[in-house]
XYZ file of C-alpha atoms in Angstrom:
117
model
C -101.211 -34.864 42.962
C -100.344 -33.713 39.520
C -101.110 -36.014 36.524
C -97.821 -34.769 34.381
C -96.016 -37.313 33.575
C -93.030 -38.064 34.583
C -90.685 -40.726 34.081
C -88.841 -40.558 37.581
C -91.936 -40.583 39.195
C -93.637 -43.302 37.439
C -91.054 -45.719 38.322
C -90.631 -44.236 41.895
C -94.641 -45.221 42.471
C -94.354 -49.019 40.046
C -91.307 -49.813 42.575
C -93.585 -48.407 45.708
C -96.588 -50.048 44.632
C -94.972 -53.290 43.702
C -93.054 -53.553 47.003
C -95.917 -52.968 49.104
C -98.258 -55.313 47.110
C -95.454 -58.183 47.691
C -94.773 -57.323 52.094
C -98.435 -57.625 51.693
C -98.552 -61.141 50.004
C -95.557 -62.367 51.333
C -97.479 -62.217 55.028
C -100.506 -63.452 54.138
C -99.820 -66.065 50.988
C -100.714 -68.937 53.141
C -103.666 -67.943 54.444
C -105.068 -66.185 51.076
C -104.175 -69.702 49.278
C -105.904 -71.608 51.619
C -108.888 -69.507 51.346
C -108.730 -69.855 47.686
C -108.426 -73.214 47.599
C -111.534 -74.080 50.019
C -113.842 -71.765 48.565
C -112.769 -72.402 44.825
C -112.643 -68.834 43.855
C -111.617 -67.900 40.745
C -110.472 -63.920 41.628
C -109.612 -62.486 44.593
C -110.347 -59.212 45.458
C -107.833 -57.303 47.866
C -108.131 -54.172 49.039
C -105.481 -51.965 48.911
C -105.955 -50.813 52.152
C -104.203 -53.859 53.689
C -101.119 -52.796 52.053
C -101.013 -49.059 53.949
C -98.708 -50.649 57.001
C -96.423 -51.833 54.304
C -95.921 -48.682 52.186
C -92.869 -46.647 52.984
C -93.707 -42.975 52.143
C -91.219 -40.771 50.056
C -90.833 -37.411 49.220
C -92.469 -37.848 46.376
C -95.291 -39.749 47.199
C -96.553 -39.755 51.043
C -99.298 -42.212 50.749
C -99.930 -45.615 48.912
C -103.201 -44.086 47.570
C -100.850 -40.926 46.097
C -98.860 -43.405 44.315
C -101.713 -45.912 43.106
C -103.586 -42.304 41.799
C -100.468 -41.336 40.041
C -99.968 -44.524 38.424
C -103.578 -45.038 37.059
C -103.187 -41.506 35.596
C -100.000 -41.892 33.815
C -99.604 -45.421 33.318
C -101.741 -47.476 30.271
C -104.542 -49.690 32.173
C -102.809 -52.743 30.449
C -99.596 -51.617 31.655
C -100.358 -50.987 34.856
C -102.137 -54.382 35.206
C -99.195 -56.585 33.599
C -97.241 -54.787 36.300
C -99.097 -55.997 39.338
C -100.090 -58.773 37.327
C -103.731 -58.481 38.474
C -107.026 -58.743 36.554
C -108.762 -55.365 37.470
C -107.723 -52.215 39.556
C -110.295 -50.025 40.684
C -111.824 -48.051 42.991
C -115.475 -48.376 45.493
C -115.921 -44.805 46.567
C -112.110 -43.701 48.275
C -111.147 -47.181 48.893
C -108.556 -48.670 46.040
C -108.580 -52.281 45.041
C -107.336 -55.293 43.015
C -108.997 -58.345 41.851
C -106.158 -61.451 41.160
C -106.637 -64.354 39.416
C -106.726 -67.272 41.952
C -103.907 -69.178 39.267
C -102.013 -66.042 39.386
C -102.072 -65.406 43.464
C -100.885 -69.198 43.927
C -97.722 -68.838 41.337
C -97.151 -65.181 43.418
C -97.350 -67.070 46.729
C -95.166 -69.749 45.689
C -92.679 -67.889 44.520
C -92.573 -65.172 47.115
C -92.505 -68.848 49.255
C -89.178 -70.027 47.908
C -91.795 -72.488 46.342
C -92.977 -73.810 49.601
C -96.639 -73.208 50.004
């Protein structure tokens, strides 16, 4: 994957990213929540590989891992973490992940809940 930047693609792999970060919560909010709130954690970590069955590949990017490399290449780390809205994104080895603020998961849930959770 190239590192130019480019503006089309950027927001091509934000709107990819984004969408399959929030299938991903929206199926498992409940049970993430509840986890939270027995344990008392104060971040999350999720690994991006949960999302794969929820990214839909595109020409320009055929894997979530394409678009999460592109992203972290062209897009400020501040940026990019305002986007997702997520403490930390990162990487152990090939495997991609995200560390959430417990506050932050619960208003995600709660909204991707119609505020029911």
């Amino acid at each position: 994957m190239s590192s130019e930047y480019r503006e089309e693609l950027v927001s091509e792999a934000k709107g990819l990213v984004v969408r399959a970060l929030s299938d991903y919560l929206a199926s498992c909010c409940r049970a993430l929540v509840s986890a939270v709130e027995i344990t008392g954690q104060k971040k999350v970590t999720i690994s991006l590989r949960g999302l794969y069955k929820r990214f839909t590949p595109t020409p320009g990017f055929d894997k979530l891992n394409h678009a999460v490399e592109y992203l972290l290449e062209c897009v400020p780390g501040e940026e990019l973490r305002a986007l997702l809205r997520v403490v930390e994104i990162g990487a152990s080895g090939k495997e991609y992940y995200i560390v959430v603020d417990s506050a932050i998961l619960r208003e995600v849930c709660r909204s991707l809940a119609g505020g029911n959770l």
